[in-house]
Coordinates of N, CA and C in Angstrom, one line a residue:
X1 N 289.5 51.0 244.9 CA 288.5 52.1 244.8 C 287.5 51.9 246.0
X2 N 286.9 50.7 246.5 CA 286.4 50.5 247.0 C 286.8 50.8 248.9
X3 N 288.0 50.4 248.7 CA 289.1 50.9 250.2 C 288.5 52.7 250.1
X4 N 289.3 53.2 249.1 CA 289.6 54.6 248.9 C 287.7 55.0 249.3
X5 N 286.8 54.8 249.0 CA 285.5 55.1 249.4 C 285.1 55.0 250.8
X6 N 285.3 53.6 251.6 CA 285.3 53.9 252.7 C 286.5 55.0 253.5
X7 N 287.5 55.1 253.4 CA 288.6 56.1 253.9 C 287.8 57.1 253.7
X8 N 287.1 57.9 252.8 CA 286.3 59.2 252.4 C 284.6 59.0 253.2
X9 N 284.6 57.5 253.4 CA 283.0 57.8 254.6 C 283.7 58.0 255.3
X10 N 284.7 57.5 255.8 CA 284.8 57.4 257.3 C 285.4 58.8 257.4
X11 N 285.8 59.6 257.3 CA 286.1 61.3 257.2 C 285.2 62.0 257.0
X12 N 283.8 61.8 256.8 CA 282.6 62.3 256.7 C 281.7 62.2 258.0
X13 N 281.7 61.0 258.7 CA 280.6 60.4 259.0 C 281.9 59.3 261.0
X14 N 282.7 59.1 260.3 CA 284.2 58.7 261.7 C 283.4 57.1 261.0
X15 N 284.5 56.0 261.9 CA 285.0 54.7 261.2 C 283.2 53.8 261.6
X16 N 283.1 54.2 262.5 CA 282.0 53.3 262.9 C 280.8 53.4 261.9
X17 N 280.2 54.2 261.5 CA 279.1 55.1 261.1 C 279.6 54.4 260.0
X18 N 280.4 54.5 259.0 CA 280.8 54.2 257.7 C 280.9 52.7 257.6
X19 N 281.5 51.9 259.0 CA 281.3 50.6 258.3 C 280.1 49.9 258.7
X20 N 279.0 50.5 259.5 CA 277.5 50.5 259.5 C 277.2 50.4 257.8
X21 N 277.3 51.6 257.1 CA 276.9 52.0 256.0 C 277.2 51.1 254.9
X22 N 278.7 51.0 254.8 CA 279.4 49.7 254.0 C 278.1 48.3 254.3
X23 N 278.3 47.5 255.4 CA 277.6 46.4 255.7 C 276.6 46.6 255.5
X24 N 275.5 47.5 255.6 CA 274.1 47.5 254.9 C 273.8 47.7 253.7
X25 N 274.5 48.0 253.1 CA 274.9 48.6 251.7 C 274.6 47.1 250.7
X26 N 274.1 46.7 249.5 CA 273.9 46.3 248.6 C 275.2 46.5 247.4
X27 N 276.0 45.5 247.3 CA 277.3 45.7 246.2 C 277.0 45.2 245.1
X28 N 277.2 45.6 243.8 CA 277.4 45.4 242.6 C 278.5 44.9 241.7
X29 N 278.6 43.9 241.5 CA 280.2 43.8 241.0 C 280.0 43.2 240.0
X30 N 280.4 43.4 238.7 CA 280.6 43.1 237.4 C 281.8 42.6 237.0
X31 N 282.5 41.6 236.9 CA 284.1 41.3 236.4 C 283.7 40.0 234.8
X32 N 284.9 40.3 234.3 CA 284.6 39.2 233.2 C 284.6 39.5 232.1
X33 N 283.5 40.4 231.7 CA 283.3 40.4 230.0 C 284.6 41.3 229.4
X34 N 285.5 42.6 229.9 CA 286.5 43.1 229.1 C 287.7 41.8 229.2
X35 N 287.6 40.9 230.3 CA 289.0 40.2 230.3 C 288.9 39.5 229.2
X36 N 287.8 38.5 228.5 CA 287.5 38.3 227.0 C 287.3 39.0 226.0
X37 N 286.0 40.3 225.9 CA 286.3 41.3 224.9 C 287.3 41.9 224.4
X38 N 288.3 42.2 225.4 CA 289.3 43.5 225.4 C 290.6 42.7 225.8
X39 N 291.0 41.7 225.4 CA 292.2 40.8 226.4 C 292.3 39.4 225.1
X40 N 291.2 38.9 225.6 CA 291.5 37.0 225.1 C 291.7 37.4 223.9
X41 N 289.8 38.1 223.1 CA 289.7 38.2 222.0 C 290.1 39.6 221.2
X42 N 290.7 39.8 221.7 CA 291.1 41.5 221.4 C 291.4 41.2 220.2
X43 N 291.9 40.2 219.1 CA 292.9 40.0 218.3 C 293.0 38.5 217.9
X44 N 293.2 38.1 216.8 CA 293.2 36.8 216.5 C 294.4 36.0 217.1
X45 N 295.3 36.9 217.5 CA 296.5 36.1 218.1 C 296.9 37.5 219.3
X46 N 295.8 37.3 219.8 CA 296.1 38.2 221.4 C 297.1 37.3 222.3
X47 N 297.9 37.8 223.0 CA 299.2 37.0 224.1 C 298.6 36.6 224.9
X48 N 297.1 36.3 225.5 CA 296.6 35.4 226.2 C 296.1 34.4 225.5
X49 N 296.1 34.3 224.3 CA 295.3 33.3 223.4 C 296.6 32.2 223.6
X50 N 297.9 33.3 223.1 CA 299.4 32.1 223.2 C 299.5 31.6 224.4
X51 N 299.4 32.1 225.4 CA 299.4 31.4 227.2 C 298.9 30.7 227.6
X52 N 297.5 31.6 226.9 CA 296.3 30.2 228.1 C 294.9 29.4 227.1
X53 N 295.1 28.1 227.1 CA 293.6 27.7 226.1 C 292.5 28.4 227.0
X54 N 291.3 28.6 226.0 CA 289.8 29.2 226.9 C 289.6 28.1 228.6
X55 N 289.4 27.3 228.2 CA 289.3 26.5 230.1 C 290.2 27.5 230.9
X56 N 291.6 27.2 230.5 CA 292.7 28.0 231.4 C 292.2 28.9 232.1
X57 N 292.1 30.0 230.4 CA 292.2 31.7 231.0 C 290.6 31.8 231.8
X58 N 289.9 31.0 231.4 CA 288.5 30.7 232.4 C 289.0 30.9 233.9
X59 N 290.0 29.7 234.4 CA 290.2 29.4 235.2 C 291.2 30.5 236.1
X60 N 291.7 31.0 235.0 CA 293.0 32.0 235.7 C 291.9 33.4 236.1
X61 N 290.8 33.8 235.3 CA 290.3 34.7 235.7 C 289.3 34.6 237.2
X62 N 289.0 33.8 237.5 CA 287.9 33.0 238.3 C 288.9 33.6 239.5
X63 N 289.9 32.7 239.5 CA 291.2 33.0 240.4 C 291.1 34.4 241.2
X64 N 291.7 35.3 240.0 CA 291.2 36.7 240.3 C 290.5 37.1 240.3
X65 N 288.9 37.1 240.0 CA 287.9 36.8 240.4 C 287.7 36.6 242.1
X66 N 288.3 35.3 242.3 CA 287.7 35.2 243.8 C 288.4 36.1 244.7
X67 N 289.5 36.6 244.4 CA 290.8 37.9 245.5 C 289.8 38.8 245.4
X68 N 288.9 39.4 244.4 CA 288.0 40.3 244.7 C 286.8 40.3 245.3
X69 N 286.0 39.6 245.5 CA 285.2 39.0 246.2 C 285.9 38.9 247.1
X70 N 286.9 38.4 247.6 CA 286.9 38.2 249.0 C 287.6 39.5 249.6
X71 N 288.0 40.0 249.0 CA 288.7 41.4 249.4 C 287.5 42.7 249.8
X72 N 286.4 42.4 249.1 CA 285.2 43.4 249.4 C 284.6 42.6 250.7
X73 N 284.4 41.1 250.8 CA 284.1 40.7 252.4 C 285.3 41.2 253.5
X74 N 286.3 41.4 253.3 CA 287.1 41.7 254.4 C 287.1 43.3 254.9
X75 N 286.8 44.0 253.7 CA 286.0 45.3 254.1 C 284.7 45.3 254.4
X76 N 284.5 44.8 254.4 CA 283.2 44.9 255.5 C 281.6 44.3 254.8
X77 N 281.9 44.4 253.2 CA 280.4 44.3 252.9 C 280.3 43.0 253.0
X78 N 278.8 42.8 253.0 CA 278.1 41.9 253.4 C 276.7 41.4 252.8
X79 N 276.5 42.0 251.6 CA 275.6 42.3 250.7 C 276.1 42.3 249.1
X80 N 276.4 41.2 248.4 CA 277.4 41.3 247.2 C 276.8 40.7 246.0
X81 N 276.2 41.6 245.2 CA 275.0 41.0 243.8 C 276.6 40.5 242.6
X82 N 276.9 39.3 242.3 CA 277.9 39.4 241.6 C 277.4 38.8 240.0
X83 N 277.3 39.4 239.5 CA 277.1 38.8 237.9 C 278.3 38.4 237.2
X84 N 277.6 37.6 236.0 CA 278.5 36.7 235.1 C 278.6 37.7 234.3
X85 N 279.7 37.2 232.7 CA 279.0 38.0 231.8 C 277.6 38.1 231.2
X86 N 277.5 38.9 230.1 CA 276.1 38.4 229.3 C 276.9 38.0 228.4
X87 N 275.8 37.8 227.8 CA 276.2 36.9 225.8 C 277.3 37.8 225.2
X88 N 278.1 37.4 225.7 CA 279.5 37.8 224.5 C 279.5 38.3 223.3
X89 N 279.4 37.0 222.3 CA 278.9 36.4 221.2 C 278.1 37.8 220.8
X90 N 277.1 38.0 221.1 CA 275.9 38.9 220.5 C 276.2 40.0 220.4
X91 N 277.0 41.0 221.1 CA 277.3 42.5 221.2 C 277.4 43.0 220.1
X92 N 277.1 43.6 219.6 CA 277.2 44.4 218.3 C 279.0 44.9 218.0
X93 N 279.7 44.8 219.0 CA 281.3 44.9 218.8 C 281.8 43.5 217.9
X94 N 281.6 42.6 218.2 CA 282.1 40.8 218.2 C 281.1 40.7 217.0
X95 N 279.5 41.4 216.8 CA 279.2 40.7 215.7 C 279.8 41.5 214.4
X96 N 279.6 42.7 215.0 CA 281.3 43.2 213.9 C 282.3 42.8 213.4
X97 N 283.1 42.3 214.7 CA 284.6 41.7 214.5 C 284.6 40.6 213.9
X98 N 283.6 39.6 213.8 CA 283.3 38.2 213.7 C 283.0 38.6 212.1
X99 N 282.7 39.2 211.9 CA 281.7 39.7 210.4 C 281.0 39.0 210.6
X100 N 279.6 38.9 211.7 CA 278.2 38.2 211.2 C 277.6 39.0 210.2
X101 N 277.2 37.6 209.4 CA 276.2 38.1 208.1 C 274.8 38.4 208.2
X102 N 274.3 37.4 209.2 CA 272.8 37.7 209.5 C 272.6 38.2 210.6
X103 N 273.5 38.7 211.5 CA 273.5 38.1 213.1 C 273.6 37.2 214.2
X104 N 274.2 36.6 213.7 CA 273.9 35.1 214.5 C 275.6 35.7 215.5
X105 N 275.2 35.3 216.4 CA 275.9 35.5 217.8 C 277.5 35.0 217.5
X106 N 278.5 35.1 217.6 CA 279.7 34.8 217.4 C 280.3 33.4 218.5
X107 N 280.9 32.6 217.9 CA 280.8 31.3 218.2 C 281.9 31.5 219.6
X108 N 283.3 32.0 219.6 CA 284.1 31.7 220.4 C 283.4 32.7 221.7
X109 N 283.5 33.8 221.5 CA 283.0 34.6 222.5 C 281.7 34.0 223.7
X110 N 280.9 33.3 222.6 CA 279.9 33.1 223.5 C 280.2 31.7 224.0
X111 N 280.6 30.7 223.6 CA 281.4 29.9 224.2 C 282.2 29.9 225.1
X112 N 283.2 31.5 225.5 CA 283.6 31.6 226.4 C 282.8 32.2 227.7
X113 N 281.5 32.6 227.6 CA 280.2 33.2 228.7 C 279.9 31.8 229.0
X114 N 279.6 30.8 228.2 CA 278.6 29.8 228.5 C 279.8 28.7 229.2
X115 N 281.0 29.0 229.1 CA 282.0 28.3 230.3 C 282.6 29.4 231.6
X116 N 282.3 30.4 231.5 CA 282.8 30.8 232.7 C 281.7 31.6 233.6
X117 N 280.2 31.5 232.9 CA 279.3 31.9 234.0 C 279.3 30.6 235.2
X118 N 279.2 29.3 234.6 CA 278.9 28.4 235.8 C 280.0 28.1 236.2
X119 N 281.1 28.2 236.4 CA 282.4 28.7 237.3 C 282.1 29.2 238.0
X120 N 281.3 30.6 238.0 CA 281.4 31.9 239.1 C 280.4 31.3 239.7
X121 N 279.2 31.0 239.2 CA 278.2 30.7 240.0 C 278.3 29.5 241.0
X122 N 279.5 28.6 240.8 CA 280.0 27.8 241.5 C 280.7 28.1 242.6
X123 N 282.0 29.1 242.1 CA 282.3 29.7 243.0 C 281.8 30.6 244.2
X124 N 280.5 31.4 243.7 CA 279.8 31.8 244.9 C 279.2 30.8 245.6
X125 N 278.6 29.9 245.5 CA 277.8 29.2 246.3 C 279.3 28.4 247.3
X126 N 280.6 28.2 246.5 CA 281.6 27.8 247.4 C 281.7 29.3 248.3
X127 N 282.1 30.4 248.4 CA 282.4 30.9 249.2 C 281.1 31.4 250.4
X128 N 279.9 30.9 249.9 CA 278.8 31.5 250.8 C 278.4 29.8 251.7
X129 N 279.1 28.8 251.4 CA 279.4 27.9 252.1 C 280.6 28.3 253.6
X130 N 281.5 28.7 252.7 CA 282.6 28.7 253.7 C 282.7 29.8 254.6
X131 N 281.8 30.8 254.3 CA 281.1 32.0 255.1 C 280.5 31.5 255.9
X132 N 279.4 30.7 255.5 CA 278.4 30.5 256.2 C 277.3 31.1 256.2
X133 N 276.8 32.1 255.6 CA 275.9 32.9 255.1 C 275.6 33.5 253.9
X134 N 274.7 33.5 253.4 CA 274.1 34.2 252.1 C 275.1 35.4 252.0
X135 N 276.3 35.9 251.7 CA 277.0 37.6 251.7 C 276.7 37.4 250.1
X136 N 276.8 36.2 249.5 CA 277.4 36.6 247.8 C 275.5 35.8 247.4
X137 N 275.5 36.8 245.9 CA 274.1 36.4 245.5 C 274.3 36.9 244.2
X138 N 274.5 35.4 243.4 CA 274.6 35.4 241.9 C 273.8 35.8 241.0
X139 N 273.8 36.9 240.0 CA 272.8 36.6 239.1 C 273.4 36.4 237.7
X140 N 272.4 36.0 236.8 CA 272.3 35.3 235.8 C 272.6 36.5 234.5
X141 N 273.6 37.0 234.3 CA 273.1 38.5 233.2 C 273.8 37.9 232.0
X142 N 273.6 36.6 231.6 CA 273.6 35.9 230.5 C 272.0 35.5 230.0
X143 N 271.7 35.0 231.0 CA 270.0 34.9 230.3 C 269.2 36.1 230.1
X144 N 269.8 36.9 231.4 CA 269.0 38.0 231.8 C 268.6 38.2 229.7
X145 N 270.2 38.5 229.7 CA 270.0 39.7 228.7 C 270.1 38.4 227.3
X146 N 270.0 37.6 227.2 CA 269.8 37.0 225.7 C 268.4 36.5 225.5
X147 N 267.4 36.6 226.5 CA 266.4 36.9 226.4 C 265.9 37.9 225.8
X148 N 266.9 39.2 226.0 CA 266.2 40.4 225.1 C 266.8 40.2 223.6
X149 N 268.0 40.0 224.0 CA 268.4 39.7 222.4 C 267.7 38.8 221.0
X150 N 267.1 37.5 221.4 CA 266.8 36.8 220.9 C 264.8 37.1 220.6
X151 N 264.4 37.7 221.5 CA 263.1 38.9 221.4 C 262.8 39.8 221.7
X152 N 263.6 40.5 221.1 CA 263.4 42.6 221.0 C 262.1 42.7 221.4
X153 N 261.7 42.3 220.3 CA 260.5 42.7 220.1 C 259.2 42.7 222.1
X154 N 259.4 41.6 222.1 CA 258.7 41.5 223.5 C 258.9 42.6 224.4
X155 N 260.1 43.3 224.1 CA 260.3 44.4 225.2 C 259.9 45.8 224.7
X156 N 259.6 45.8 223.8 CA 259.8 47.2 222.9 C 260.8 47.7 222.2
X157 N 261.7 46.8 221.6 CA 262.8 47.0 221.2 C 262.9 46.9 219.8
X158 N 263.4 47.8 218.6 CA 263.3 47.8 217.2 C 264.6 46.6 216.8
X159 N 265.7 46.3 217.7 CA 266.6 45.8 217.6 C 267.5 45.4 218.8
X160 N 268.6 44.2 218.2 CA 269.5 43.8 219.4 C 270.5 43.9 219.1
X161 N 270.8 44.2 217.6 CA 271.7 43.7 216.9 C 272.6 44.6 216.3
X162 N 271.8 46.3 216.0 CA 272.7 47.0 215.7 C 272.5 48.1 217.1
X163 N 273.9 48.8 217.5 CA 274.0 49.8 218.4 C 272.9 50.8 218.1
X164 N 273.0 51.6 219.4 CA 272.4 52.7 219.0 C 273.7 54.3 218.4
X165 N 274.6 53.9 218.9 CA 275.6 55.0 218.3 C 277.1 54.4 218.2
X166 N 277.5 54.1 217.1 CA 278.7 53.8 216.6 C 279.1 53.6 215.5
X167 N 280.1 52.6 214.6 CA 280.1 52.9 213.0 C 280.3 51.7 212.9
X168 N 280.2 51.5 211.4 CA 280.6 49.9 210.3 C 279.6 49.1 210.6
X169 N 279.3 48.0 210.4 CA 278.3 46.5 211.0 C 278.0 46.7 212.2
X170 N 276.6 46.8 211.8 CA 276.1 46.9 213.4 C 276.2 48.0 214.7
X171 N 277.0 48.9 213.5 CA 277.5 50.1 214.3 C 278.4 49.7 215.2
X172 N 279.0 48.5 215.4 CA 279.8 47.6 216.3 C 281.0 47.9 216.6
X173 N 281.8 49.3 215.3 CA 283.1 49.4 215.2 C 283.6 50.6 216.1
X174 N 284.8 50.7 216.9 CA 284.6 51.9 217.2 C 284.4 52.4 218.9
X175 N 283.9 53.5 219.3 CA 283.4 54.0 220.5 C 282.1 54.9 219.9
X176 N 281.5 55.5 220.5 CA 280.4 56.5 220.1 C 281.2 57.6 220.6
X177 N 281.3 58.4 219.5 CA 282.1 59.5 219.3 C 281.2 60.6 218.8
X178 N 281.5 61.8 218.1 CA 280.8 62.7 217.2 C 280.7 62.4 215.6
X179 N 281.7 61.4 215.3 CA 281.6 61.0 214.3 C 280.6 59.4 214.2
X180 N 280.3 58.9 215.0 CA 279.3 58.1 215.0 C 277.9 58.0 214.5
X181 N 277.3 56.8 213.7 CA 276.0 57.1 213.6 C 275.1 57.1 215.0
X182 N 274.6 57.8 214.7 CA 273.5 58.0 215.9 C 272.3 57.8 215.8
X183 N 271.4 56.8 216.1 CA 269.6 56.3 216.0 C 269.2 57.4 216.7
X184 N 268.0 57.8 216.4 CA 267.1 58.6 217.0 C 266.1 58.5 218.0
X185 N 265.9 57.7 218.5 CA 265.3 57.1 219.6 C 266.0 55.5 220.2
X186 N 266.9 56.2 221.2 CA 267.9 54.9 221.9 C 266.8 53.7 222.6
X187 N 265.9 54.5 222.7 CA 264.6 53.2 223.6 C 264.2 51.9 222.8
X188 N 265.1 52.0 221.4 CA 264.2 51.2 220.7 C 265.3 50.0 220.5
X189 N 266.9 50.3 221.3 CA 267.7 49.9 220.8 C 267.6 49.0 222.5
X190 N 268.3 47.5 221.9 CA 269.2 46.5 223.2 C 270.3 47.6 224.0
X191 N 271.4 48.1 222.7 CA 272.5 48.1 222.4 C 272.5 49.8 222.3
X192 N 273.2 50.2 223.7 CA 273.6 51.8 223.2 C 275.2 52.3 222.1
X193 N 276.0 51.4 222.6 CA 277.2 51.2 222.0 C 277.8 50.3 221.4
X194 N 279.1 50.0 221.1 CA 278.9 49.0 220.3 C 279.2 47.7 221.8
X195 N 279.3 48.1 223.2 CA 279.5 47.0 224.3 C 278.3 47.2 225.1
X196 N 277.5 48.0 225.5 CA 276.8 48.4 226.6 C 275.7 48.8 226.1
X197 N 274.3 48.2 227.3 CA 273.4 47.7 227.0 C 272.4 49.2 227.0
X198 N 271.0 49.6 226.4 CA 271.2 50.8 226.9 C 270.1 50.9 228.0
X199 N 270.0 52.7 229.1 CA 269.4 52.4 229.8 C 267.8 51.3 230.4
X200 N 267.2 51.3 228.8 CA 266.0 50.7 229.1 C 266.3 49.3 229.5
X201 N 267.3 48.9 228.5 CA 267.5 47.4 228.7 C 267.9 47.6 230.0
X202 N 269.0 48.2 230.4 CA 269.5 47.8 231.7 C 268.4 47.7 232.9
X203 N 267.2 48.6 232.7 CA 265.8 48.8 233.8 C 265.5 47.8 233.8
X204 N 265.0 47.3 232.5 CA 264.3 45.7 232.1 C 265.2 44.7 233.4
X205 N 266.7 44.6 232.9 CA 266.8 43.5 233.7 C 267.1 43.6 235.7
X206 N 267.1 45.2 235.9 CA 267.3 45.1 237.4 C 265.7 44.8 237.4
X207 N 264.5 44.9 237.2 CA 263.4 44.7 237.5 C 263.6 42.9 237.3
X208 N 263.9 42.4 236.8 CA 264.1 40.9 236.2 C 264.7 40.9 237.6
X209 N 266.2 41.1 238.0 CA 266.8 40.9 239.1 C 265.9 41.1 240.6
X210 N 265.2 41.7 240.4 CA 264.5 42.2 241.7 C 263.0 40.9 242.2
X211 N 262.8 40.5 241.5 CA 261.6 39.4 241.2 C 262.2 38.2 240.5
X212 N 263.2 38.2 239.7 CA 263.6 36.6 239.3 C 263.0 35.3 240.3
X213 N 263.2 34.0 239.5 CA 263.4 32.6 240.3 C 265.1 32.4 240.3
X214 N 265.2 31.6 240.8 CA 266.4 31.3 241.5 C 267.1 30.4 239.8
X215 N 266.2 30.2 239.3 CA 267.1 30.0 237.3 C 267.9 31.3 237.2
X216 N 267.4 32.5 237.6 CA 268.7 33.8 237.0 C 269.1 34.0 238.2
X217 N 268.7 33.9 239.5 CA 269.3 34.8 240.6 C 269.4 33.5 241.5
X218 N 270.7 33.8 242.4 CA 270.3 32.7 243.9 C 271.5 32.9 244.8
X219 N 271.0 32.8 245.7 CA 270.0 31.7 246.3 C 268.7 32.8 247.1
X220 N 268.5 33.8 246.3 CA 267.5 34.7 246.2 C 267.5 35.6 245.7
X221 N 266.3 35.8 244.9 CA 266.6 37.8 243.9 C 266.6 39.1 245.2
X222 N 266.3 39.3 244.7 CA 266.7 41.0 245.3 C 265.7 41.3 246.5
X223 N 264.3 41.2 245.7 CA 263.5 40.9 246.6 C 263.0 40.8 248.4
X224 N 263.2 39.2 247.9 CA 263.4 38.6 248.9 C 264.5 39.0 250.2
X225 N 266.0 39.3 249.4 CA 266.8 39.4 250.2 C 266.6 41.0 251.0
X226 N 265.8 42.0 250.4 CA 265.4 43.1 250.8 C 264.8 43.2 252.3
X227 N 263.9 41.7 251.9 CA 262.4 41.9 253.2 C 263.5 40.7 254.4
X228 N 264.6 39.8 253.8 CA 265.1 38.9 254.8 C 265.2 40.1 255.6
X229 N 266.6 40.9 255.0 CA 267.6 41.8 255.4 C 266.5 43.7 256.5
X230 N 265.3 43.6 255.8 CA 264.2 44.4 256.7 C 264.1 43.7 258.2
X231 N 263.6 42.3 258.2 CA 263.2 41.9 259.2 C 264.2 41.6 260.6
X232 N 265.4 41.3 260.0 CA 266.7 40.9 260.1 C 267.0 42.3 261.4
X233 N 267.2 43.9 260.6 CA 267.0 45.1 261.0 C 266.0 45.5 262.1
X234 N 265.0 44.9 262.2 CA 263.9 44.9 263.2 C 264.1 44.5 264.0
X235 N 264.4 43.0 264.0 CA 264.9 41.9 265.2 C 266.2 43.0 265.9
X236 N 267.3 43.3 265.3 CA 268.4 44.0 266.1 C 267.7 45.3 266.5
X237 N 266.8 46.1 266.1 CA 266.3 47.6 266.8 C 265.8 46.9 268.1
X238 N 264.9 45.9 268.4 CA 264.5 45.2 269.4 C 265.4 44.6 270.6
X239 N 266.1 44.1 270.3 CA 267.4 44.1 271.0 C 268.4 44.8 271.2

């Protein structure tokens, strides 16, 4: 997708102009949480559970994992925010599936976040070695967001625990459909579906991303790498 987008700048704008725009550009990549939600745990006897123990399929996703990462540096970007999962375990889908009684976070799931974030975060600090430059900049959207889970309340939140639109426990079951329950003010929810966080929460944590310490973000938040990457831009208009 990412190929196919540059091909469509560069027909807009011709090849140079576009991979200017690519390289200044700030990337987002999210990998991980459906390979366990929708894959490992899909099922008590899902065909990756029979293949691979959790370390393994940790390790086999990392793998693939790093082909994409390095596949977006060979196009050009140079700017790559890559997050872990968040809390597994807590989603209102899994505390469904799991049948939590009180809420309490689901054991395998989140055991599988709390072994394969410090992998990735490993892995980037290996490839921004063997670059030689800051391109990859990890954040933390395990703490980010079980901070909110564990105190709603601090954020303005009525809850973490049940969605804001979906059915059974926790509203957890399901997609948000027309047949779904639906809360009446989503602001008050973590949880818009029974997987996905909703807009407020997500604002919460890119403001978190933007100012973090280097415990959720590194080897700088957003910030910082804003005013490097300003000054950086200045120094080249000068020359």
């Amino acid at each position: 997708m990412f190929l196919e987008y540059k091909h469509r700048l560069a027909a807009l704008m011709g090849p140079a102009k576009a991979q200017e725009v690519v390289s200044n550009a700030v990337i987002l990549i999210t990998c991980g949480g459906n390979d366990f939600v929708n894959n490992y745990f899909l099922t008590p006897v899902a065909p990756r559970r029979e293949q691979y123990t959790l370390p393994d399929f940790c390790g086999y996703v990392m793998s693939e994992y790093k082909k994409h990462l390095l596949a977006l540096y060979g196009l050009g970007a140079r700017r790559i925010v890559v997050t872990g999962t968040g809390p597994l375990g807590c989603i209102p889908a899994e505390l469904a599936f799991y049948g939590s009684m009180n809420g309490e976070c689901a054991d395998e799931p989140q055991e599988a976040a709390k072994m394969f974030n410090p992998k990735l975060f490993d892995l980037v600090d290996e490839l921004n070695r063997d670059i030689g430059e800051d391109v990859f900049i990890s954040a933390n959207a395990f703490s980010l967001k079980m901070d909110m889970i564990e105190k709603p309340e601090q954020y303005g939140f009525k809850t973490s625990k049940v969605a804001c639109c979906g059915q059974g426990m926790y509203n957890g079951l399901g997609m948000c459909t027309e047949m779904s329950n639906l809360c009446s003010n989503r602001d008050e929810y973590v949880f818009w579906d029974p997987y996905h966080p909703t807009e407020k929460a997500l604002r919460i944590m890119v403001k978190k991303l933007m100012d973090a310490s280097t415990d959720h973000i590194r080897p700088m938040n957003l910030s910082t790498m804003m005013a490097v990457d300003a000054v950086a831009a200045a120094d080249r208009a000068i020359y």
